[in-house]
């Protein structure tokens, strides 16, 4: 097979002074930062769906992407060829992981059996390519939203046969993920939500969603799959309200249905902002619950209110993201997965390289800056001191649950009034962060 990117060789680290747009300026995979190499910290993954299946179409116009290797047919041979191209790209880029949906990698057939055969035929090539290159599968997932059968949702559909179809599809996607040595499996509730409450039994739909997840947990055990399960929060799009609306809603749902021990969260930047939160907020909610699993790295546009899935280049964003990731002990099974797409106007194959290189460099800088802030220690110390009143005396007693309301009342009656509070020092802290940028 001729190379799909014949003029591009392996992307190298050339350092910040380099002016080569096809080189890393900051991501040096082997450089050790805070005790681990950047490769180990960041665990970059390329997504199959945007990078190899994205056409560049939008509601107003057709696809624009120039992908000369793709013959445009839905044949298995084309899908297998595309898989080889994908690995040429990921290998040249130097990302250690990739992620897919079942229907990105292989074409949907006329029946589920045919779709499964197609998936097996492409998975065979993926396995060969993984072996040849050493690139690994960060997570797999099932596309339970594109086909018209999922018009009312998948596990939350009003039609039990659609639930059954979705469950069967998840079973197969899990098995293929397992076969390819995947380190995780993600559930993003594609259309698990509603357009109008007038036709919706919300309680029943959410119970069905939980049922699917329980079935997946049981099947995981049965086939011996040891990967991590993730839920990916998103508040809207395609439905008006998605049940997995944000990290807090997901955690509550998982707790309500006794699923929390089996899941962590996969936090996506643009989904956080759609939910009216910052990425940092979502990471802190997940981290505080011990459920920070992985991230879908991208960014929205300040002026556009939808999931634009742009590549992240904002150093503040990557710094705050990595500060939270480091704070909660770094990625274990998860990683920085670029769930991002090049703009419709960036239609040449080389743009795929520019986009990923920029995202990787932005995260490398975020990691280094976050590690420096952590090492400096002033920020963490400030937060610790801000709560010092809880470490002794009445604070300690209240926190440990040993004080009664009566004792607390007696304490404050004796005090008469509370001593003046100390400043929150927001501007001081914002300046402190800037010292490291
Ligand atoms: C869509 C989601 C999707 C998931 C995988 O908005 O981000 O791409 O990551 O199903
Ligand atoms: Ni995503
Ligand atoms: Ni998304």
Short mmCIF file of C-alpha atoms and ligand atoms in Angstrom, two decimals:
data_model
loop_
_atom_site.label_atom_id
_atom_site.label_comp_id
_atom_site.label_asym_id
_atom_site.label_seq_id
_atom_site.Cartn_x
_atom_site.Cartn_y
_atom_site.Cartn_z
CA UNK A 1 0.00 0.00 0.00
CA UNK A 2 1.49 3.42 -0.91
CA UNK A 3 1.88 5.85 1.99
CA UNK A 4 -1.09 8.16 2.56
CA UNK A 5 1.20 10.89 3.90
CA UNK A 6 4.27 10.32 1.71
CA UNK A 7 5.95 13.66 2.34
CA UNK A 8 5.56 13.53 6.11
CA UNK A 9 8.05 11.66 8.25
CA UNK A 10 7.88 10.93 11.95
CA UNK A 11 7.13 14.14 13.88
CA UNK A 12 10.11 15.01 16.08
CA UNK A 13 10.68 17.21 19.08
CA UNK A 14 12.75 20.21 17.97
CA UNK A 15 12.27 22.53 20.95
CA UNK A 16 10.63 25.94 21.39
CA UNK A 17 12.96 27.75 18.99
CA UNK A 18 11.99 25.56 16.03
CA UNK A 19 9.94 27.14 13.25
CA UNK A 20 9.10 23.80 11.65
CA UNK A 21 5.30 23.46 11.74
CA UNK A 22 5.65 19.69 11.53
CA UNK A 23 7.69 19.39 14.73
CA UNK A 24 6.89 19.44 18.43
CA UNK A 25 8.06 22.55 20.24
CA UNK A 26 7.11 21.36 23.72
CA UNK A 27 6.04 17.72 23.65
CA UNK A 28 9.16 15.66 24.20
CA UNK A 29 7.75 12.19 24.89
CA UNK A 30 10.81 11.05 26.85
CA UNK A 31 11.26 14.18 28.95
CA UNK A 32 10.64 13.50 32.62
CA UNK A 33 8.24 15.89 34.36
CA UNK A 34 7.31 15.34 38.00
CA UNK A 35 8.67 11.81 38.07
CA UNK A 36 7.18 10.45 34.84
CA UNK A 37 7.81 10.92 31.15
CA UNK A 38 5.43 13.14 29.24
CA UNK A 39 4.34 10.07 27.29
CA UNK A 40 3.29 8.39 30.55
CA UNK A 41 1.59 11.48 31.94
CA UNK A 42 -0.40 12.51 28.91
CA UNK A 43 -1.24 9.20 27.22
CA UNK A 44 -2.39 10.94 24.04
CA UNK A 45 -5.06 9.27 21.95
CA UNK A 46 -6.30 9.99 18.43
CA UNK A 47 -10.01 9.55 17.74
CA UNK A 48 -11.04 7.53 14.75
CA UNK A 49 -14.39 9.23 14.23
CA UNK A 50 -13.35 12.82 13.62
CA UNK A 51 -9.88 12.20 12.27
CA UNK A 52 -10.64 9.38 9.83
CA UNK A 53 -14.40 9.62 9.30
CA UNK A 54 -15.07 13.34 9.62
CA UNK A 55 -16.19 14.68 6.26
CA UNK A 56 -16.40 18.36 7.14
CA UNK A 57 -20.12 18.53 6.35
CA UNK A 58 -22.30 20.93 8.32
CA UNK A 59 -26.05 21.65 8.27
CA UNK A 60 -25.49 24.08 5.40
CA UNK A 61 -23.06 22.25 3.21
CA UNK A 62 -21.49 19.02 2.05
CA UNK A 63 -18.22 17.48 3.13
CA UNK A 64 -14.98 19.23 2.16
CA UNK A 65 -12.26 16.94 3.47
CA UNK A 66 -9.69 15.73 0.95
CA UNK A 67 -8.91 12.15 1.90
CA UNK A 68 -7.28 10.69 -1.23
CA UNK A 69 -6.87 7.23 0.31
CA UNK A 70 -10.63 6.85 0.84
CA UNK A 71 -12.62 5.49 -2.14
CA UNK A 72 -15.85 6.84 -0.70
CA UNK A 73 -17.57 3.44 -0.60
CA UNK A 74 -18.93 1.64 2.45
CA UNK A 75 -16.97 -1.50 1.58
CA UNK A 76 -15.03 -3.53 4.11
CA UNK A 77 -11.94 -3.29 1.88
CA UNK A 78 -12.07 0.52 2.04
CA UNK A 79 -12.48 0.35 5.83
CA UNK A 80 -9.50 -1.97 6.13
CA UNK A 81 -7.39 0.29 3.94
CA UNK A 82 -8.47 3.30 6.00
CA UNK A 83 -7.41 1.47 9.17
CA UNK A 84 -3.91 1.11 7.76
CA UNK A 85 -3.85 4.80 6.88
CA UNK A 86 -4.99 5.62 10.43
CA UNK A 87 -2.05 3.75 11.86
CA UNK A 88 0.37 5.42 9.46
CA UNK A 89 -0.93 8.75 10.78
CA UNK A 90 -0.89 7.83 14.47
CA UNK A 91 2.57 6.31 14.16
CA UNK A 92 4.02 9.34 12.39
CA UNK A 93 2.41 11.59 14.99
CA UNK A 94 3.78 9.50 17.84
CA UNK A 95 0.54 9.15 19.83
CA UNK A 96 0.54 5.97 21.91
CA UNK A 97 -3.26 5.40 21.82
CA UNK A 98 -6.39 5.65 19.71
CA UNK A 99 -10.15 5.32 20.32
CA UNK A 100 -13.06 4.23 18.14
CA UNK A 101 -16.78 3.65 17.83
CA UNK A 102 -17.73 0.33 16.25
CA UNK A 103 -19.35 2.08 13.28
CA UNK A 104 -16.39 4.39 12.62
CA UNK A 105 -14.02 1.57 11.96
CA UNK A 106 -16.35 -0.76 10.06
CA UNK A 107 -19.44 -0.21 7.91
CA UNK A 108 -22.91 -0.99 9.20
CA UNK A 109 -24.41 -4.02 7.41
CA UNK A 110 -28.01 -4.85 6.50
CA UNK A 111 -28.35 -6.91 9.69
CA UNK A 112 -26.58 -6.94 13.03
CA UNK A 113 -24.90 -10.21 12.05
CA UNK A 114 -23.47 -8.59 8.93
CA UNK A 115 -22.32 -5.53 10.90
CA UNK A 116 -20.59 -7.85 13.37
CA UNK A 117 -18.82 -9.66 10.53
CA UNK A 118 -17.68 -6.33 9.08
CA UNK A 119 -16.38 -5.28 12.46
CA UNK A 120 -14.46 -8.52 12.90
CA UNK A 121 -12.90 -8.14 9.45
CA UNK A 122 -11.65 -4.63 10.25
CA UNK A 123 -10.68 -5.53 13.82
CA UNK A 124 -8.34 -8.10 12.31
CA UNK A 125 -6.46 -5.30 10.53
CA UNK A 126 -6.55 -3.09 13.65
CA UNK A 127 -5.00 -5.91 15.62
CA UNK A 128 -2.25 -6.41 13.03
CA UNK A 129 -1.53 -2.69 12.97
CA UNK A 130 -1.51 -2.43 16.77
CA UNK A 131 1.00 -5.25 16.83
CA UNK A 132 3.14 -3.73 14.09
CA UNK A 133 3.28 -0.26 15.67
CA UNK A 134 2.78 -0.82 19.41
CA UNK A 135 -0.10 1.68 19.37
CA UNK A 136 -2.80 0.68 21.84
CA UNK A 137 -6.53 1.11 22.19
CA UNK A 138 -7.37 3.58 24.97
CA UNK A 139 -11.08 2.82 24.74
CA UNK A 140 -13.75 1.53 22.43
CA UNK A 141 -17.41 2.47 22.29
CA UNK A 142 -20.58 1.71 20.37
CA UNK A 143 -22.32 4.22 18.14
CA UNK A 144 -25.90 4.07 19.43
CA UNK A 145 -27.06 7.34 17.91
CA UNK A 146 -26.43 7.66 14.15
CA UNK A 147 -28.77 5.02 12.71
CA UNK A 148 -32.47 6.02 12.37
CA UNK A 149 -33.49 3.09 14.60
CA UNK A 150 -32.08 5.13 17.51
CA UNK A 151 -34.32 8.10 16.78
CA UNK A 152 -35.90 7.89 20.26
CA UNK A 153 -32.65 6.92 21.97
CA UNK A 154 -30.98 3.55 22.45
CA UNK A 155 -31.36 2.08 25.95
CA UNK A 156 -33.83 4.88 26.72
CA UNK A 157 -35.94 4.24 23.65
CA UNK A 158 -39.70 3.75 24.07
CA UNK A 159 -39.25 0.63 21.90
CA UNK A 160 -37.91 -2.42 23.76
CA UNK A 161 -36.56 -3.91 20.52
CA UNK A 162 -34.33 -0.87 20.12
CA UNK A 163 -33.01 -1.45 23.64
CA UNK A 164 -32.31 -5.05 22.67
CA UNK A 165 -30.50 -3.99 19.50
CA UNK A 166 -28.40 -1.46 21.42
CA UNK A 167 -27.56 -4.02 24.10
CA UNK A 168 -26.47 -6.54 21.47
CA UNK A 169 -24.33 -3.87 19.82
CA UNK A 170 -22.70 -2.99 23.15
CA UNK A 171 -22.00 -6.69 23.74
CA UNK A 172 -20.13 -6.95 20.46
CA UNK A 173 -18.27 -3.63 20.88
CA UNK A 174 -17.16 -4.76 24.34
CA UNK A 175 -15.91 -8.06 22.98
CA UNK A 176 -13.95 -6.39 20.19
CA UNK A 177 -12.50 -3.85 22.65
CA UNK A 178 -11.42 -6.77 24.81
CA UNK A 179 -9.98 -8.63 21.82
CA UNK A 180 -7.89 -5.55 20.93
CA UNK A 181 -6.58 -5.17 24.48
CA UNK A 182 -8.52 -1.94 25.09
CA UNK A 183 -7.75 -0.23 28.40
CA UNK A 184 -11.27 1.11 28.73
CA UNK A 185 -14.76 1.33 27.32
CA UNK A 186 -16.84 4.51 27.17
CA UNK A 187 -20.58 5.08 27.35
CA UNK A 188 -21.58 8.40 25.93
CA UNK A 189 -25.37 8.68 25.94
CA UNK A 190 -25.73 9.68 22.30
CA UNK A 191 -29.50 10.15 22.30
CA UNK A 192 -30.19 9.05 25.86
CA UNK A 193 -32.37 11.98 26.79
CA UNK A 194 -35.49 13.69 25.49
CA UNK A 195 -36.72 16.37 23.11
CA UNK A 196 -39.99 16.94 24.97
CA UNK A 197 -41.22 15.78 28.36
CA UNK A 198 -44.75 15.60 26.92
CA UNK A 199 -44.00 12.16 25.46
CA UNK A 200 -41.39 10.99 27.97
CA UNK A 201 -41.46 8.71 31.00
CA UNK A 202 -38.21 9.96 32.48
CA UNK A 203 -38.10 7.60 35.44
CA UNK A 204 -38.59 4.56 33.25
CA UNK A 205 -36.03 5.72 30.67
CA UNK A 206 -33.36 6.32 33.29
CA UNK A 207 -34.00 2.92 34.85
CA UNK A 208 -33.54 1.37 31.38
CA UNK A 209 -30.25 3.20 30.91
CA UNK A 210 -29.10 1.80 34.26
CA UNK A 211 -30.25 -1.65 33.18
CA UNK A 212 -28.04 -1.52 30.08
CA UNK A 213 -25.06 -0.48 32.18
CA UNK A 214 -25.68 -3.33 34.65
CA UNK A 215 -25.89 -5.77 31.75
CA UNK A 216 -22.58 -4.44 30.44
CA UNK A 217 -20.97 -4.78 33.88
CA UNK A 218 -22.13 -8.41 34.03
CA UNK A 219 -20.89 -9.17 30.52
CA UNK A 220 -17.56 -7.52 31.22
CA UNK A 221 -17.08 -9.91 34.10
CA UNK A 222 -18.16 -12.86 32.04
CA UNK A 223 -15.65 -12.26 29.24
CA UNK A 224 -12.88 -11.29 31.67
CA UNK A 225 -12.49 -7.74 30.36
CA UNK A 226 -10.43 -5.79 32.90
CA UNK A 227 -10.63 -2.35 31.28
CA UNK A 228 -12.17 0.68 32.95
CA UNK A 229 -15.77 1.69 32.18
CA UNK A 230 -16.40 5.40 31.67
CA UNK A 231 -19.48 7.57 31.43
CA UNK A 232 -19.03 10.74 29.38
CA UNK A 233 -21.22 13.62 30.55
CA UNK A 234 -22.86 15.96 28.04
CA UNK A 235 -25.88 18.18 28.70
CA UNK A 236 -27.46 18.51 25.26
CA UNK A 237 -26.90 17.81 21.57
CA UNK A 238 -28.29 15.83 19.91
CA UNK A 239 -31.22 15.80 22.36
CA UNK A 240 -32.42 18.91 24.16
CA UNK A 241 -31.60 17.27 27.50
CA UNK A 242 -29.23 14.34 27.90
CA UNK A 243 -29.58 12.35 31.12
CA UNK A 244 -25.78 12.29 31.63
CA UNK A 245 -25.88 16.07 31.70
CA UNK A 246 -22.79 16.85 33.76
CA UNK A 247 -20.35 15.19 36.15
CA UNK A 248 -22.57 15.74 39.20
CA UNK A 249 -25.65 14.34 37.43
CA UNK A 250 -23.68 11.28 36.27
CA UNK A 251 -22.35 10.60 39.75
CA UNK A 252 -25.81 10.90 41.23
CA UNK A 253 -27.21 8.54 38.59
CA UNK A 254 -24.42 6.01 39.14
CA UNK A 255 -24.96 6.11 42.91
CA UNK A 256 -28.73 5.82 42.63
CA UNK A 257 -28.43 2.66 40.55
CA UNK A 258 -25.50 1.07 42.44
CA UNK A 259 -23.15 1.49 39.50
CA UNK A 260 -20.53 3.83 40.96
CA UNK A 261 -17.94 1.14 41.82
CA UNK A 262 -17.87 0.08 38.18
CA UNK A 263 -17.49 3.46 36.49
CA UNK A 264 -15.32 6.52 36.26
CA UNK A 265 -16.00 9.66 34.24
CA UNK A 266 -14.57 10.71 30.91
CA UNK A 267 -14.71 14.51 31.04
CA UNK A 268 -14.89 16.46 27.77
CA UNK A 269 -14.03 20.16 27.70
CA UNK A 270 -16.68 21.27 25.24
CA UNK A 271 -19.35 19.27 27.10
CA UNK A 272 -18.36 21.02 30.33
CA UNK A 273 -18.82 24.42 28.73
CA UNK A 274 -22.15 23.38 27.16
CA UNK A 275 -23.26 22.45 30.68
CA UNK A 276 -22.39 25.97 31.84
CA UNK A 277 -19.30 24.80 33.72
CA UNK A 278 -15.57 25.12 33.23
CA UNK A 279 -13.48 22.04 32.47
CA UNK A 280 -11.78 22.59 35.82
CA UNK A 281 -15.14 22.46 37.60
CA UNK A 282 -16.06 19.14 35.99
CA UNK A 283 -12.62 17.66 36.74
CA UNK A 284 -12.89 18.74 40.38
CA UNK A 285 -16.38 17.26 40.73
CA UNK A 286 -15.16 13.96 39.26
CA UNK A 287 -11.86 14.01 41.17
CA UNK A 288 -13.47 14.72 44.53
CA UNK A 289 -15.63 11.62 44.04
CA UNK A 290 -12.60 9.49 43.12
CA UNK A 291 -14.08 9.13 39.63
CA UNK A 292 -11.74 11.11 37.40
CA UNK A 293 -10.96 8.58 34.69
CA UNK A 294 -10.05 10.15 31.38
CA UNK A 295 -10.52 13.30 29.34
CA UNK A 296 -11.80 14.10 25.87
CA UNK A 297 -9.59 17.03 25.03
CA UNK A 298 -11.06 19.72 22.83
CA UNK A 299 -12.49 23.19 23.19
CA UNK A 300 -15.58 25.12 22.19
CA UNK A 301 -15.75 28.60 20.75
CA UNK A 302 -16.65 31.43 23.11
CA UNK A 303 -19.11 32.83 20.63
CA UNK A 304 -20.74 29.59 19.47
CA UNK A 305 -23.05 27.68 21.76
CA UNK A 306 -22.60 24.18 20.44
CA UNK A 307 -20.16 21.26 20.49
CA UNK A 308 -17.64 22.64 18.01
CA UNK A 309 -15.00 20.11 19.09
CA UNK A 310 -12.01 22.27 18.23
CA UNK A 311 -8.44 21.33 18.97
CA UNK A 312 -7.25 22.81 22.27
CA UNK A 313 -4.51 25.43 21.99
CA UNK A 314 -5.30 27.60 25.00
CA UNK A 315 -2.51 27.28 27.57
CA UNK A 316 -4.71 28.39 30.48
CA UNK A 317 -7.13 25.60 29.62
CA UNK A 318 -4.45 22.92 29.44
CA UNK A 319 -2.77 24.25 32.59
CA UNK A 320 -5.95 24.15 34.67
CA UNK A 321 -6.81 20.75 33.22
CA UNK A 322 -3.43 19.28 34.11
CA UNK A 323 -3.45 20.94 37.55
CA UNK A 324 -6.59 18.96 38.39
CA UNK A 325 -5.31 15.78 36.74
CA UNK A 326 -2.04 15.95 38.73
CA UNK A 327 -3.91 16.81 41.91
CA UNK A 328 -5.89 13.58 41.67
CA UNK A 329 -2.85 11.45 40.96
CA UNK A 330 -2.65 11.50 37.17
CA UNK A 331 -4.18 9.18 34.60
CA UNK A 332 -4.28 5.47 35.40
CA UNK A 333 -6.26 3.85 32.60
CA UNK A 334 -7.34 7.08 30.93
CA UNK A 335 -5.52 9.68 28.89
CA UNK A 336 -5.77 12.85 26.83
CA UNK A 337 -8.05 11.79 24.00
CA UNK A 338 -8.39 14.37 21.21
CA UNK A 339 -12.12 14.25 20.61
CA UNK A 340 -11.60 17.15 18.24
CA UNK A 341 -11.99 17.86 14.56
CA UNK A 342 -10.27 20.12 12.10
CA UNK A 343 -12.43 22.97 10.81
CA UNK A 344 -14.41 22.44 7.61
CA UNK A 345 -12.08 24.93 5.95
CA UNK A 346 -8.96 22.94 6.99
CA UNK A 347 -9.52 20.21 4.46
CA UNK A 348 -6.04 19.01 3.51
CA UNK A 349 -4.54 15.88 5.08
CA UNK A 350 -1.63 17.88 6.48
CA UNK A 351 -4.09 19.88 8.61
CA UNK A 352 -4.67 16.71 10.66
CA UNK A 353 -1.00 16.85 11.64
CA UNK A 354 -1.01 20.56 12.46
CA UNK A 355 -4.11 20.11 14.62
CA UNK A 356 -2.77 17.22 16.66
CA UNK A 357 0.73 18.66 17.01
CA UNK A 358 -0.76 21.90 18.34
CA UNK A 359 -2.97 20.05 20.81
CA UNK A 360 -0.11 17.89 22.03
CA UNK A 361 2.20 20.86 22.43
CA UNK A 362 -0.51 22.79 24.30
CA UNK A 363 -0.95 19.87 26.71
CA UNK A 364 2.80 19.44 27.12
CA UNK A 365 3.01 23.08 28.17
CA UNK A 366 0.00 22.72 30.44
CA UNK A 367 1.62 19.71 32.08
CA UNK A 368 4.95 21.45 32.60
CA UNK A 369 3.32 24.59 33.97
CA UNK A 370 1.01 22.62 36.26
CA UNK A 371 3.93 20.54 37.53
CA UNK A 372 5.89 23.74 38.22
CA UNK A 373 2.95 25.26 40.11
CA UNK A 374 2.64 22.06 42.11
CA UNK A 375 6.35 21.97 42.88
CA UNK A 376 6.34 25.61 43.91
CA UNK A 377 3.63 24.71 46.40
CA UNK A 378 2.35 28.21 47.14
CA UNK A 379 -1.06 27.64 45.59
CA UNK A 380 -1.75 24.41 47.47
CA UNK A 381 -0.38 25.94 50.66
CA UNK A 382 -2.67 28.94 50.30
CA UNK A 383 -5.71 26.69 49.97
CA UNK A 384 -4.60 24.58 52.90
CA UNK A 385 -4.10 27.64 55.11
CA UNK A 386 -7.43 29.07 54.05
CA UNK A 387 -9.10 26.15 55.81
CA UNK A 388 -6.74 26.04 58.79
CA UNK A 389 -9.58 26.78 61.22
CA UNK A 390 -10.89 23.29 60.46
CA UNK A 391 -7.68 21.58 61.55
CA UNK A 392 -7.99 22.34 65.28
CA UNK A 393 -10.51 23.34 67.94
CA UNK A 394 -14.16 23.68 67.08
CA UNK A 395 -13.52 23.18 63.35
CA UNK A 396 -11.91 19.81 63.89
CA UNK A 397 -14.70 18.80 66.25
CA UNK A 398 -17.42 19.74 63.75
CA UNK A 399 -15.65 18.11 60.82
CA UNK A 400 -15.18 14.85 62.65
CA UNK A 401 -18.86 14.82 63.63
CA UNK A 402 -18.12 15.04 67.33
CA UNK A 403 -19.83 18.36 68.12
CA UNK A 404 -23.56 18.71 68.87
CA UNK A 405 -25.59 21.78 67.96
CA UNK A 406 -25.77 22.56 71.69
CA UNK A 407 -21.98 22.56 72.04
CA UNK A 408 -21.57 24.62 68.91
CA UNK A 409 -24.06 27.16 70.25
CA UNK A 410 -22.24 27.35 73.59
CA UNK A 411 -18.96 27.90 71.75
CA UNK A 412 -20.22 30.77 69.64
CA UNK A 413 -22.19 32.37 72.51
CA UNK A 414 -18.93 32.55 74.39
CA UNK A 415 -17.15 34.10 71.40
CA UNK A 416 -19.86 36.69 70.90
CA UNK A 417 -18.79 37.45 67.31
CA UNK A 418 -16.60 35.85 64.65
CA UNK A 419 -13.11 37.28 64.18
CA UNK A 420 -12.74 39.13 60.84
CA UNK A 421 -12.27 36.82 57.86
CA UNK A 422 -9.14 36.86 55.74
CA UNK A 423 -9.10 37.88 52.08
CA UNK A 424 -9.78 35.34 49.31
CA UNK A 425 -6.88 36.86 47.34
CA UNK A 426 -8.27 35.92 43.94
CA UNK A 427 -6.22 38.52 42.06
CA UNK A 428 -3.07 37.58 43.96
CA UNK A 429 -3.61 33.93 42.97
CA UNK A 430 -4.38 34.75 39.35
CA UNK A 431 -1.11 36.68 39.22
CA UNK A 432 0.68 33.75 40.83
CA UNK A 433 -0.57 31.45 38.04
CA UNK A 434 0.63 33.95 35.44
CA UNK A 435 4.13 33.84 36.95
CA UNK A 436 4.37 30.30 35.57
CA UNK A 437 3.00 30.92 32.11
C1 LIG B 1 -19.99 13.49 21.34
C2 LIG B 1 -19.09 12.68 22.16
C3 LIG B 1 -18.60 11.41 21.51
C4 LIG B 1 -18.03 10.48 22.53
C5 LIG B 1 -17.91 9.07 22.08
O1 LIG B 1 -20.25 14.64 21.60
O2 LIG B 1 -18.03 13.48 22.59
O3 LIG B 1 -17.68 11.71 20.51
O4 LIG B 1 -16.79 10.91 22.98
O5 LIG B 1 -19.13 8.51 21.77
NI1 LIG B 2 -16.29 12.82 23.53
NI1 LIG B 3 -18.38 15.87 22.18
#
